[in-house]
Coordinates of C-alpha atoms and ligand atoms in Angstrom, one line a residue:
M272 CA 0.0 0.0 0.0
K273 CA 1.3 3.5 -0.8
I274 CA 0.6 6.0 1.9
K275 CA 1.0 9.7 1.4
N276 CA 3.6 11.4 3.7
N277 CA 4.0 8.0 5.4
L278 CA 1.2 9.1 7.8
I279 CA -2.0 7.3 8.7
L280 CA -4.6 9.1 10.7
A281 CA -6.2 7.0 13.4
M282 CA -9.8 8.2 13.2
D283 CA -10.9 7.4 16.7
I284 CA -13.3 10.3 17.0
M285 CA -16.8 8.9 17.9
E286 CA -18.9 11.5 16.0
L287 CA -18.9 11.3 12.3
Q288 CA -19.5 15.0 11.9
K289 CA -16.5 15.9 14.0
A290 CA -14.4 13.3 12.2
E291 CA -15.4 14.8 8.8
K292 CA -14.5 18.2 10.1
V293 CA -11.0 17.1 10.9
C294 CA -10.7 15.6 7.4
E295 CA -11.8 18.9 5.8
T296 CA -9.3 20.8 8.0
I297 CA -6.4 18.5 7.2
G298 CA -7.1 18.7 3.4
N299 CA -4.9 16.5 1.2
Q300 CA -1.9 16.1 3.5
I301 CA -3.0 12.5 4.1
D302 CA -4.6 9.9 1.9
T303 CA -5.1 7.0 4.4
I304 CA -7.1 6.7 7.6
K305 CA -7.5 3.9 10.1
I306 CA -11.0 3.3 11.4
G307 CA -11.4 1.1 14.4
Y308 CA -14.1 0.2 16.9
P309 CA -14.7 3.6 18.4
L310 CA -16.0 5.1 15.2
T311 CA -17.5 2.0 13.8
L312 CA -19.5 1.2 16.9
A313 CA -20.6 4.8 17.3
E314 CA -21.5 5.5 13.7
G315 CA -21.7 2.2 11.9
I316 CA -19.7 0.4 9.2
K317 CA -21.1 2.9 6.6
T318 CA -18.3 5.2 7.7
I319 CA -15.9 3.3 5.5
K320 CA -17.8 4.3 2.3
I321 CA -18.4 7.9 3.6
F322 CA -14.6 8.5 4.0
K323 CA -13.8 6.8 0.7
E324 CA -16.4 8.7 -1.3
N325 CA -16.1 12.1 0.4
Y326 CA -12.3 12.3 0.8
N327 CA -11.0 9.6 -1.5
Y328 CA -9.1 8.1 1.4
Q329 CA -7.7 4.6 1.6
I330 CA -9.3 2.9 4.6
I331 CA -7.6 0.4 6.9
C332 CA -10.0 -1.2 9.3
D333 CA -8.5 -1.8 12.6
Y334 CA -10.8 -4.5 13.9
K335 CA -7.9 -6.4 15.5
V336 CA -9.6 -9.6 14.4
A337 CA -9.0 -12.3 17.0
D338 CA -11.5 -15.2 16.8
I339 CA -11.8 -18.7 15.4
P340 CA -11.3 -19.0 11.7
A341 CA -15.0 -19.3 10.8
T342 CA -15.8 -16.1 12.7
N343 CA -12.7 -14.2 11.4
S344 CA -13.8 -15.1 7.9
K345 CA -17.2 -13.5 8.5
I346 CA -15.7 -10.4 10.0
A347 CA -13.2 -9.9 7.1
E348 CA -16.0 -10.6 4.6
Q349 CA -18.1 -7.8 6.1
T350 CA -15.2 -5.4 6.3
F351 CA -14.1 -5.8 2.6
K352 CA -17.7 -6.0 1.4
N353 CA -18.2 -2.5 2.9
G354 CA -15.2 -1.1 1.0
A355 CA -12.2 -1.4 3.3
D356 CA -8.8 -1.4 1.6
G357 CA -7.1 -3.2 4.4
I358 CA -7.9 -5.1 7.6
I359 CA -5.8 -5.5 10.8
T360 CA -5.8 -8.9 12.4
H361 CA -4.2 -10.2 15.6
G362 CA -1.5 -12.8 15.2
F363 CA -1.7 -14.4 18.7
V364 CA -4.8 -16.4 17.7
G365 CA -2.6 -18.5 15.4
E366 CA -2.1 -19.5 11.8
D367 CA -5.6 -20.8 11.0
S368 CA -7.3 -17.7 12.3
V369 CA -5.0 -15.4 10.5
K370 CA -5.3 -17.5 7.3
A371 CA -9.1 -17.0 7.3
C372 CA -8.5 -13.2 7.1
Q373 CA -5.7 -13.7 4.6
D374 CA -8.0 -15.7 2.3
K375 CA -10.7 -13.0 2.4
A376 CA -8.1 -10.3 1.7
D377 CA -6.9 -12.3 -1.3
E378 CA -10.4 -12.9 -2.5
Y379 CA -11.1 -9.1 -2.5
N380 CA -7.6 -8.3 -3.7
K381 CA -7.1 -6.1 -0.6
D382 CA -4.5 -5.9 2.2
L383 CA -4.1 -7.8 5.4
F384 CA -2.0 -6.3 8.2
L385 CA -0.7 -8.6 10.9
L386 CA -0.4 -7.2 14.4
T387 CA 2.7 -8.4 16.2
E388 CA 3.5 -6.5 19.4
M389 CA 1.3 -3.7 20.7
S390 CA 2.5 -0.3 21.8
H391 CA 1.0 0.1 25.3
P392 CA 2.9 -0.9 28.5
G393 CA 0.5 -3.9 29.2
A394 CA 1.7 -5.6 26.0
K395 CA 5.0 -6.4 27.7
R396 CA 3.4 -9.0 30.0
F397 CA 1.9 -11.4 27.5
L398 CA 2.1 -10.3 23.9
Q399 CA 5.8 -9.3 23.8
K400 CA 6.9 -12.8 24.6
D401 CA 5.3 -14.2 21.5
A402 CA 5.7 -11.2 19.1
D403 CA 8.8 -12.5 17.3
E404 CA 7.0 -15.8 16.8
I405 CA 4.0 -14.0 15.4
A406 CA 6.2 -12.1 13.0
K407 CA 7.9 -15.3 11.9
M408 CA 4.5 -16.9 11.4
G409 CA 3.6 -14.0 9.2
V410 CA 6.7 -14.5 7.1
E411 CA 6.0 -18.2 6.7
M412 CA 2.5 -17.4 5.6
G413 CA 3.7 -14.9 3.0
I414 CA 2.2 -11.9 4.7
K415 CA 3.6 -8.6 3.5
N416 CA 2.1 -6.0 5.9
Y417 CA 2.7 -5.7 9.7
V418 CA 1.9 -3.6 12.7
A419 CA 4.7 -3.0 15.3
P420 CA 5.2 -0.5 18.1
A421 CA 6.7 3.0 17.8
T422 CA 7.0 3.1 21.6
R423 CA 9.7 0.5 21.7
I424 CA 12.1 1.2 18.9
N425 CA 14.3 -1.7 19.8
R426 CA 11.4 -4.1 19.4
L427 CA 10.3 -2.4 16.1
K428 CA 13.9 -2.9 14.8
E429 CA 13.8 -6.5 15.9
I430 CA 10.5 -7.1 14.2
R431 CA 11.8 -5.4 11.0
E432 CA 14.7 -7.8 11.1
I433 CA 12.4 -10.7 11.2
V434 CA 9.9 -9.6 8.5
G435 CA 12.7 -8.3 6.2
K436 CA 13.2 -5.0 4.4
D437 CA 10.6 -5.7 1.7
S438 CA 7.8 -6.0 4.2
F439 CA 5.6 -3.1 4.9
I440 CA 5.3 -2.0 8.6
I441 CA 2.9 0.5 10.0
S442 CA 3.6 1.8 13.5
P443 CA 1.3 3.2 16.1
G444 CA 2.4 5.0 19.3
V445 CA 3.8 8.3 17.9
G446 CA 2.9 11.4 19.9
K447 CA 0.6 10.8 22.8
Q448 CA 2.1 7.4 23.6
G449 CA 5.6 8.8 23.5
G450 CA 7.0 7.5 20.2
E451 CA 9.0 9.8 17.8
A452 CA 7.9 10.1 14.2
K453 CA 11.4 10.3 12.5
K454 CA 13.0 7.6 14.6
T455 CA 10.0 5.3 14.0
L456 CA 10.3 5.8 10.2
E457 CA 13.9 4.5 10.3
Y458 CA 12.3 1.0 10.7
A459 CA 8.6 1.5 9.7
N460 CA 7.1 2.5 6.4
A461 CA 4.4 4.6 7.9
I462 CA 3.3 5.9 11.3
I463 CA -0.2 5.8 12.7
V464 CA -1.1 9.0 14.7
G465 CA -4.4 9.7 16.3
R466 CA -4.9 12.0 19.3
S467 CA -1.9 14.3 18.5
I468 CA -3.8 15.3 15.4
Y469 CA -7.5 15.1 16.1
E470 CA -7.4 16.4 19.7
S471 CA -5.2 19.3 18.6
E472 CA -6.7 22.8 18.4
N473 CA -5.3 23.0 14.9
P474 CA -5.3 19.6 13.3
K475 CA -4.0 21.0 10.0
K476 CA -0.9 22.5 11.7
A477 CA -0.4 19.4 13.9
T478 CA -0.4 17.2 10.7
E479 CA 2.0 19.6 9.0
D480 CA 4.3 19.6 12.0
I481 CA 4.4 15.8 12.2
I482 CA 5.1 15.6 8.5
K483 CA 7.9 18.2 8.8
S484 CA 9.4 16.4 11.7
T485 CA 9.8 13.3 9.6
K486 CA 11.9 15.0 6.9
Ligands
O7M548 O1 -2.0 8.3 18.4 P1 -3.0 7.6 19.4 O2 -2.3 7.0 20.5 O3 -4.1 8.5 19.7 O4 -3.6 6.4 18.5 C1 -3.0 5.3 18.2 C2 -3.9 4.4 17.4 O5 -3.2 3.2 17.1 C3 -5.1 4.0 18.1 O6 -6.2 3.8 17.1 C4 -4.8 2.6 18.7 O7 -6.0 1.8 18.8 C5 -3.9 2.1 17.6 N1 -2.9 1.1 18.1 C6 -2.0 1.4 19.1 O8 -2.1 2.5 19.7 N2 -1.2 0.4 19.6 C7 -1.0 -0.8 19.0 O9 -0.2 -1.6 19.4 C8 -1.8 -1.1 17.9 C9 -2.7 -0.1 17.4 C10 -3.3 -0.4 16.2 O10 -3.5 0.4 15.3 O11 -3.5 -1.7 16.0 C11 -3.6 -2.1 14.7

């Protein structure tokens, strides 16, 4: 996936009108947004089409899919049927569950992103121990896109080493969670930023500042 300015906006605003206002303010500095449960549960899955049609954005659906294969397949089917360009799935559930999402992504000719280690402190207790194995599983499965944390650059670097230079890593945790944009982009292909942009008094300037800081 090509991502303008290597920046994905995490659209976790829970009111569609407010979310659209942020998009209008930011203008064409970005071309990709990530929609997750906050907006989908608040305003519905129709939000995918609204952002595609009104702003021509690519939409990555962050549904952190983590169920049995049969259920994962249904979740992925609905996500792609509603226009998503990509879906994020958890890796800890294992190869069969991930493959169910991978098969749907292939069927729709869209992207699958495999979540390895998460960015928050709590991820150290359980997920971190298995994150390398999750990344290795992704490589064995031929997965090209990964999610890895901007808050622990050493871990991001290690995951990059496992998935290889040709894989595509998107990285959350820049800004509010403490990660740095430029440093993160040494190992990731794009950063995911939410609150530092949409909670800012001037989202346009906040976006410009982040983009400038990456150059
Ligand atoms: O910049 P923030 O902290 O406001 O938002 C970060 C976004 O990235 C938010 O949507 C989180 O749900 C998401 N995220 C993480 O913060 N950490 C992770 O480890 C993984 C994700 C994510 O996008 O998962 C796919």
